């Protein structure tokens, strides 16, 4: 893949929506996701340009976009994305943002959101004779 074929949105347009190698059609979803991701990652810069949390917030928005699209396509949220997001959110919540309140008790809400549903799922699955909801199963 040549460097100019990796420019988001522009390459898709210059290649006329086709792969440079196999000439297969590339869906319009790809540049739309790239534009949406760029917009979401720029959102913290627009809302609060003076905060040191810009990269963190941009990354969070990027992960949330990926999770939304995966959930839409497959009806599941992979732990590879949700657990790091949970850990990052817990750390940001406990330590607080500059100028905002913080403290260890704030992390209890995050802990409870993850810790309480697990035992319920572990008990509900055997009782129902099937895997309990909450891990991305079908209807």
mmCIF file with all atom_site columns, C-alpha atoms in Angstrom:
data_model
loop_
_atom_site.group_PDB
_atom_site.id
_atom_site.type_symbol
_atom_site.label_atom_id
_atom_site.label_alt_id
_atom_site.label_comp_id
_atom_site.label_asym_id
_atom_site.label_entity_id
_atom_site.label_seq_id
_atom_site.pdbx_PDB_ins_code
_atom_site.Cartn_x
_atom_site.Cartn_y
_atom_site.Cartn_z
_atom_site.occupancy
_atom_site.B_iso_or_equiv
_atom_site.pdbx_formal_charge
_atom_site.auth_seq_id
_atom_site.auth_comp_id
_atom_site.auth_asym_id
_atom_site.auth_atom_id
_atom_site.pdbx_PDB_model_num
ATOM 1   C CA . UNK A 1 1   ? 0.000   0.000   0.000  1.00 0.00 ? 1   UNK A CA 1
ATOM 2   C CA . UNK A 1 2   ? 1.476   3.301   -1.043 1.00 0.00 ? 2   UNK A CA 1
ATOM 3   C CA . UNK A 1 3   ? 1.488   6.222   1.384  1.00 0.00 ? 3   UNK A CA 1
ATOM 4   C CA . UNK A 1 4   ? -1.035  8.301   -0.560 1.00 0.00 ? 4   UNK A CA 1
ATOM 5   C CA . UNK A 1 5   ? -3.471  5.373   -0.437 1.00 0.00 ? 5   UNK A CA 1
ATOM 6   C CA . UNK A 1 6   ? -3.622  5.704   3.360  1.00 0.00 ? 6   UNK A CA 1
ATOM 7   C CA . UNK A 1 7   ? -4.870  9.275   3.612  1.00 0.00 ? 7   UNK A CA 1
ATOM 8   C CA . UNK A 1 8   ? -8.256  9.125   5.350  1.00 0.00 ? 8   UNK A CA 1
ATOM 9   C CA . UNK A 1 9   ? -11.248 10.045  3.157  1.00 0.00 ? 9   UNK A CA 1
ATOM 10  C CA . UNK A 1 10  ? -9.099  11.620  0.429  1.00 0.00 ? 10  UNK A CA 1
ATOM 11  C CA . UNK A 1 11  ? -7.654  8.271   -0.704 1.00 0.00 ? 11  UNK A CA 1
ATOM 12  C CA . UNK A 1 12  ? -11.127 6.754   -0.823 1.00 0.00 ? 12  UNK A CA 1
ATOM 13  C CA . UNK A 1 13  ? -12.227 9.589   -3.069 1.00 0.00 ? 13  UNK A CA 1
ATOM 14  C CA . UNK A 1 14  ? -9.064  9.588   -5.258 1.00 0.00 ? 14  UNK A CA 1
ATOM 15  C CA . UNK A 1 15  ? -9.287  5.816   -5.769 1.00 0.00 ? 15  UNK A CA 1
ATOM 16  C CA . UNK A 1 16  ? -12.948 6.255   -6.754 1.00 0.00 ? 16  UNK A CA 1
ATOM 17  C CA . UNK A 1 17  ? -14.212 4.074   -3.898 1.00 0.00 ? 17  UNK A CA 1
ATOM 18  C CA . UNK A 1 18  ? -12.123 1.095   -5.016 1.00 0.00 ? 18  UNK A CA 1
ATOM 19  C CA . UNK A 1 19  ? -9.254  -0.863  -3.489 1.00 0.00 ? 19  UNK A CA 1
ATOM 20  C CA . UNK A 1 20  ? -5.946  -0.094  -5.217 1.00 0.00 ? 20  UNK A CA 1
ATOM 21  C CA . UNK A 1 21  ? -4.944  -3.757  -5.120 1.00 0.00 ? 21  UNK A CA 1
ATOM 22  C CA . UNK A 1 22  ? -8.000  -5.826  -6.018 1.00 0.00 ? 22  UNK A CA 1
ATOM 23  C CA . UNK A 1 23  ? -10.239 -3.020  -7.356 1.00 0.00 ? 23  UNK A CA 1
ATOM 24  C CA . UNK A 1 24  ? -13.056 -4.144  -5.063 1.00 0.00 ? 24  UNK A CA 1
ATOM 25  C CA . UNK A 1 25  ? -15.619 -1.556  -3.999 1.00 0.00 ? 25  UNK A CA 1
ATOM 26  C CA . UNK A 1 26  ? -14.965 0.143   -0.644 1.00 0.00 ? 26  UNK A CA 1
ATOM 27  C CA . UNK A 1 27  ? -18.120 1.025   1.267  1.00 0.00 ? 27  UNK A CA 1
ATOM 28  C CA . UNK A 1 28  ? -18.955 4.653   1.990  1.00 0.00 ? 28  UNK A CA 1
ATOM 29  C CA . UNK A 1 29  ? -19.076 3.653   5.647  1.00 0.00 ? 29  UNK A CA 1
ATOM 30  C CA . UNK A 1 30  ? -15.273 3.823   5.934  1.00 0.00 ? 30  UNK A CA 1
ATOM 31  C CA . UNK A 1 31  ? -14.845 7.517   5.120  1.00 0.00 ? 31  UNK A CA 1
ATOM 32  C CA . UNK A 1 32  ? -17.954 8.329   7.149  1.00 0.00 ? 32  UNK A CA 1
ATOM 33  C CA . UNK A 1 33  ? -16.450 6.585   10.176 1.00 0.00 ? 33  UNK A CA 1
ATOM 34  C CA . UNK A 1 34  ? -13.145 8.378   9.590  1.00 0.00 ? 34  UNK A CA 1
ATOM 35  C CA . UNK A 1 35  ? -14.891 11.762  9.424  1.00 0.00 ? 35  UNK A CA 1
ATOM 36  C CA . UNK A 1 36  ? -17.018 10.946  12.470 1.00 0.00 ? 36  UNK A CA 1
ATOM 37  C CA . UNK A 1 37  ? -13.965 9.808   14.408 1.00 0.00 ? 37  UNK A CA 1
ATOM 38  C CA . UNK A 1 38  ? -12.063 12.958  13.503 1.00 0.00 ? 38  UNK A CA 1
ATOM 39  C CA . UNK A 1 39  ? -15.030 15.062  14.583 1.00 0.00 ? 39  UNK A CA 1
ATOM 40  C CA . UNK A 1 40  ? -15.415 13.225  17.886 1.00 0.00 ? 40  UNK A CA 1
ATOM 41  C CA . UNK A 1 41  ? -11.716 13.454  18.652 1.00 0.00 ? 41  UNK A CA 1
ATOM 42  C CA . UNK A 1 42  ? -11.766 17.183  17.885 1.00 0.00 ? 42  UNK A CA 1
ATOM 43  C CA . UNK A 1 43  ? -14.821 17.742  20.093 1.00 0.00 ? 43  UNK A CA 1
ATOM 44  C CA . UNK A 1 44  ? -12.846 18.127  23.359 1.00 0.00 ? 44  UNK A CA 1
ATOM 45  C CA . UNK A 1 45  ? -10.577 20.636  21.648 1.00 0.00 ? 45  UNK A CA 1
ATOM 46  C CA . UNK A 1 46  ? -13.583 22.676  20.604 1.00 0.00 ? 46  UNK A CA 1
ATOM 47  C CA . UNK A 1 47  ? -15.396 22.422  23.950 1.00 0.00 ? 47  UNK A CA 1
ATOM 48  C CA . UNK A 1 48  ? -12.455 22.991  26.310 1.00 0.00 ? 48  UNK A CA 1
ATOM 49  C CA . UNK A 1 49  ? -9.257  23.938  24.469 1.00 0.00 ? 49  UNK A CA 1
ATOM 50  C CA . UNK A 1 50  ? -7.293  24.734  27.636 1.00 0.00 ? 50  UNK A CA 1
ATOM 51  C CA . UNK A 1 51  ? -7.570  21.365  29.414 1.00 0.00 ? 51  UNK A CA 1
ATOM 52  C CA . UNK A 1 52  ? -4.689  18.870  29.677 1.00 0.00 ? 52  UNK A CA 1
ATOM 53  C CA . UNK A 1 53  ? -7.218  16.051  29.245 1.00 0.00 ? 53  UNK A CA 1
ATOM 54  C CA . UNK A 1 54  ? -7.598  16.568  25.468 1.00 0.00 ? 54  UNK A CA 1
ATOM 55  C CA . UNK A 1 55  ? -5.808  13.388  24.368 1.00 0.00 ? 55  UNK A CA 1
ATOM 56  C CA . UNK A 1 56  ? -7.565  11.300  26.989 1.00 0.00 ? 56  UNK A CA 1
ATOM 57  C CA . UNK A 1 57  ? -11.006 12.596  26.033 1.00 0.00 ? 57  UNK A CA 1
ATOM 58  C CA . UNK A 1 58  ? -10.302 12.223  22.313 1.00 0.00 ? 58  UNK A CA 1
ATOM 59  C CA . UNK A 1 59  ? -9.228  8.624   22.828 1.00 0.00 ? 59  UNK A CA 1
ATOM 60  C CA . UNK A 1 60  ? -12.348 7.916   24.895 1.00 0.00 ? 60  UNK A CA 1
ATOM 61  C CA . UNK A 1 61  ? -14.565 9.288   22.130 1.00 0.00 ? 61  UNK A CA 1
ATOM 62  C CA . UNK A 1 62  ? -12.701 7.160   19.573 1.00 0.00 ? 62  UNK A CA 1
ATOM 63  C CA . UNK A 1 63  ? -13.224 4.004   21.621 1.00 0.00 ? 63  UNK A CA 1
ATOM 64  C CA . UNK A 1 64  ? -16.887 4.863   22.140 1.00 0.00 ? 64  UNK A CA 1
ATOM 65  C CA . UNK A 1 65  ? -17.340 5.251   18.375 1.00 0.00 ? 65  UNK A CA 1
ATOM 66  C CA . UNK A 1 66  ? -15.725 1.854   17.793 1.00 0.00 ? 66  UNK A CA 1
ATOM 67  C CA . UNK A 1 67  ? -17.937 0.291   20.475 1.00 0.00 ? 67  UNK A CA 1
ATOM 68  C CA . UNK A 1 68  ? -21.075 1.832   18.970 1.00 0.00 ? 68  UNK A CA 1
ATOM 69  C CA . UNK A 1 69  ? -20.287 0.447   15.512 1.00 0.00 ? 69  UNK A CA 1
ATOM 70  C CA . UNK A 1 70  ? -19.330 -3.007  16.807 1.00 0.00 ? 70  UNK A CA 1
ATOM 71  C CA . UNK A 1 71  ? -22.510 -3.095  18.876 1.00 0.00 ? 71  UNK A CA 1
ATOM 72  C CA . UNK A 1 72  ? -24.584 -2.049  15.847 1.00 0.00 ? 72  UNK A CA 1
ATOM 73  C CA . UNK A 1 73  ? -23.046 -4.745  13.620 1.00 0.00 ? 73  UNK A CA 1
ATOM 74  C CA . UNK A 1 74  ? -22.655 -7.655  16.060 1.00 0.00 ? 74  UNK A CA 1
ATOM 75  C CA . UNK A 1 75  ? -24.725 -6.804  19.157 1.00 0.00 ? 75  UNK A CA 1
ATOM 76  C CA . UNK A 1 76  ? -21.782 -7.218  21.490 1.00 0.00 ? 76  UNK A CA 1
ATOM 77  C CA . UNK A 1 77  ? -19.253 -5.078  23.278 1.00 0.00 ? 77  UNK A CA 1
ATOM 78  C CA . UNK A 1 78  ? -15.805 -6.700  23.411 1.00 0.00 ? 78  UNK A CA 1
ATOM 79  C CA . UNK A 1 79  ? -13.972 -6.734  26.736 1.00 0.00 ? 79  UNK A CA 1
ATOM 80  C CA . UNK A 1 80  ? -10.794 -5.720  24.884 1.00 0.00 ? 80  UNK A CA 1
ATOM 81  C CA . UNK A 1 81  ? -12.337 -2.261  24.493 1.00 0.00 ? 81  UNK A CA 1
ATOM 82  C CA . UNK A 1 82  ? -14.728 -1.973  27.432 1.00 0.00 ? 82  UNK A CA 1
ATOM 83  C CA . UNK A 1 83  ? -12.317 -2.995  30.208 1.00 0.00 ? 83  UNK A CA 1
ATOM 84  C CA . UNK A 1 84  ? -9.552  -0.499  29.332 1.00 0.00 ? 84  UNK A CA 1
ATOM 85  C CA . UNK A 1 85  ? -12.235 2.157   28.944 1.00 0.00 ? 85  UNK A CA 1
ATOM 86  C CA . UNK A 1 86  ? -13.633 1.238   32.356 1.00 0.00 ? 86  UNK A CA 1
ATOM 87  C CA . UNK A 1 87  ? -10.165 1.390   33.936 1.00 0.00 ? 87  UNK A CA 1
ATOM 88  C CA . UNK A 1 88  ? -9.396  4.748   32.327 1.00 0.00 ? 88  UNK A CA 1
ATOM 89  C CA . UNK A 1 89  ? -12.757 6.105   33.423 1.00 0.00 ? 89  UNK A CA 1
ATOM 90  C CA . UNK A 1 90  ? -12.239 4.847   36.967 1.00 0.00 ? 90  UNK A CA 1
ATOM 91  C CA . UNK A 1 91  ? -8.824  6.494   37.207 1.00 0.00 ? 91  UNK A CA 1
ATOM 92  C CA . UNK A 1 92  ? -10.128 9.761   35.812 1.00 0.00 ? 92  UNK A CA 1
ATOM 93  C CA . UNK A 1 93  ? -13.099 9.589   38.157 1.00 0.00 ? 93  UNK A CA 1
ATOM 94  C CA . UNK A 1 94  ? -11.049 8.823   41.268 1.00 0.00 ? 94  UNK A CA 1
ATOM 95  C CA . UNK A 1 95  ? -8.352  11.392  40.646 1.00 0.00 ? 95  UNK A CA 1
ATOM 96  C CA . UNK A 1 96  ? -10.745 13.974  39.311 1.00 0.00 ? 96  UNK A CA 1
ATOM 97  C CA . UNK A 1 97  ? -10.105 16.533  36.665 1.00 0.00 ? 97  UNK A CA 1
ATOM 98  C CA . UNK A 1 98  ? -7.934  19.547  37.366 1.00 0.00 ? 98  UNK A CA 1
ATOM 99  C CA . UNK A 1 99  ? -10.058 22.038  39.240 1.00 0.00 ? 99  UNK A CA 1
ATOM 100 C CA . UNK A 1 100 ? -12.739 19.452  39.995 1.00 0.00 ? 100 UNK A CA 1
ATOM 101 C CA . UNK A 1 101 ? -13.486 17.350  43.050 1.00 0.00 ? 101 UNK A CA 1
ATOM 102 C CA . UNK A 1 102 ? -11.823 13.965  43.369 1.00 0.00 ? 102 UNK A CA 1
ATOM 103 C CA . UNK A 1 103 ? -11.244 11.259  45.904 1.00 0.00 ? 103 UNK A CA 1
ATOM 104 C CA . UNK A 1 104 ? -11.196 7.505   46.398 1.00 0.00 ? 104 UNK A CA 1
ATOM 105 C CA . UNK A 1 105 ? -14.901 7.246   47.249 1.00 0.00 ? 105 UNK A CA 1
ATOM 106 C CA . UNK A 1 106 ? -15.785 8.326   43.731 1.00 0.00 ? 106 UNK A CA 1
ATOM 107 C CA . UNK A 1 107 ? -14.379 5.038   42.406 1.00 0.00 ? 107 UNK A CA 1
ATOM 108 C CA . UNK A 1 108 ? -16.957 2.980   44.313 1.00 0.00 ? 108 UNK A CA 1
ATOM 109 C CA . UNK A 1 109 ? -19.606 3.801   41.725 1.00 0.00 ? 109 UNK A CA 1
ATOM 110 C CA . UNK A 1 110 ? -17.412 2.456   38.947 1.00 0.00 ? 110 UNK A CA 1
ATOM 111 C CA . UNK A 1 111 ? -16.524 -0.621  40.994 1.00 0.00 ? 111 UNK A CA 1
ATOM 112 C CA . UNK A 1 112 ? -20.166 -1.384  41.770 1.00 0.00 ? 112 UNK A CA 1
ATOM 113 C CA . UNK A 1 113 ? -21.211 -1.013  38.142 1.00 0.00 ? 113 UNK A CA 1
ATOM 114 C CA . UNK A 1 114 ? -18.788 -3.777  37.204 1.00 0.00 ? 114 UNK A CA 1
ATOM 115 C CA . UNK A 1 115 ? -18.798 -5.952  40.321 1.00 0.00 ? 115 UNK A CA 1
ATOM 116 C CA . UNK A 1 116 ? -22.529 -6.257  41.057 1.00 0.00 ? 116 UNK A CA 1
ATOM 117 C CA . UNK A 1 117 ? -23.770 -7.521  37.640 1.00 0.00 ? 117 UNK A CA 1
ATOM 118 C CA . UNK A 1 118 ? -21.163 -10.314 37.387 1.00 0.00 ? 118 UNK A CA 1
ATOM 119 C CA . UNK A 1 119 ? -22.442 -12.505 40.261 1.00 0.00 ? 119 UNK A CA 1
ATOM 120 C CA . UNK A 1 120 ? -25.991 -11.988 39.035 1.00 0.00 ? 120 UNK A CA 1
ATOM 121 C CA . UNK A 1 121 ? -24.989 -13.207 35.571 1.00 0.00 ? 121 UNK A CA 1
ATOM 122 C CA . UNK A 1 122 ? -23.054 -16.156 37.024 1.00 0.00 ? 122 UNK A CA 1
ATOM 123 C CA . UNK A 1 123 ? -26.119 -17.267 39.014 1.00 0.00 ? 123 UNK A CA 1
ATOM 124 C CA . UNK A 1 124 ? -28.755 -16.451 36.372 1.00 0.00 ? 124 UNK A CA 1
ATOM 125 C CA . UNK A 1 125 ? -27.058 -18.498 33.640 1.00 0.00 ? 125 UNK A CA 1
ATOM 126 C CA . UNK A 1 126 ? -27.249 -21.895 35.381 1.00 0.00 ? 126 UNK A CA 1
ATOM 127 C CA . UNK A 1 127 ? -30.712 -21.117 36.716 1.00 0.00 ? 127 UNK A CA 1
ATOM 128 C CA . UNK A 1 128 ? -32.002 -20.310 33.212 1.00 0.00 ? 128 UNK A CA 1
ATOM 129 C CA . UNK A 1 129 ? -30.144 -23.172 31.552 1.00 0.00 ? 129 UNK A CA 1
ATOM 130 C CA . UNK A 1 130 ? -28.473 -20.729 29.137 1.00 0.00 ? 130 UNK A CA 1
ATOM 131 C CA . UNK A 1 131 ? -25.945 -17.943 29.271 1.00 0.00 ? 131 UNK A CA 1
ATOM 132 C CA . UNK A 1 132 ? -27.371 -14.913 30.999 1.00 0.00 ? 132 UNK A CA 1
ATOM 133 C CA . UNK A 1 133 ? -27.733 -11.660 29.115 1.00 0.00 ? 133 UNK A CA 1
ATOM 134 C CA . UNK A 1 134 ? -25.037 -9.038  29.214 1.00 0.00 ? 134 UNK A CA 1
ATOM 135 C CA . UNK A 1 135 ? -22.228 -10.588 27.207 1.00 0.00 ? 135 UNK A CA 1
ATOM 136 C CA . UNK A 1 136 ? -23.435 -9.662  23.740 1.00 0.00 ? 136 UNK A CA 1
ATOM 137 C CA . UNK A 1 137 ? -25.705 -12.565 22.897 1.00 0.00 ? 137 UNK A CA 1
ATOM 138 C CA . UNK A 1 138 ? -28.475 -12.553 20.346 1.00 0.00 ? 138 UNK A CA 1
ATOM 139 C CA . UNK A 1 139 ? -32.140 -11.689 20.896 1.00 0.00 ? 139 UNK A CA 1
#
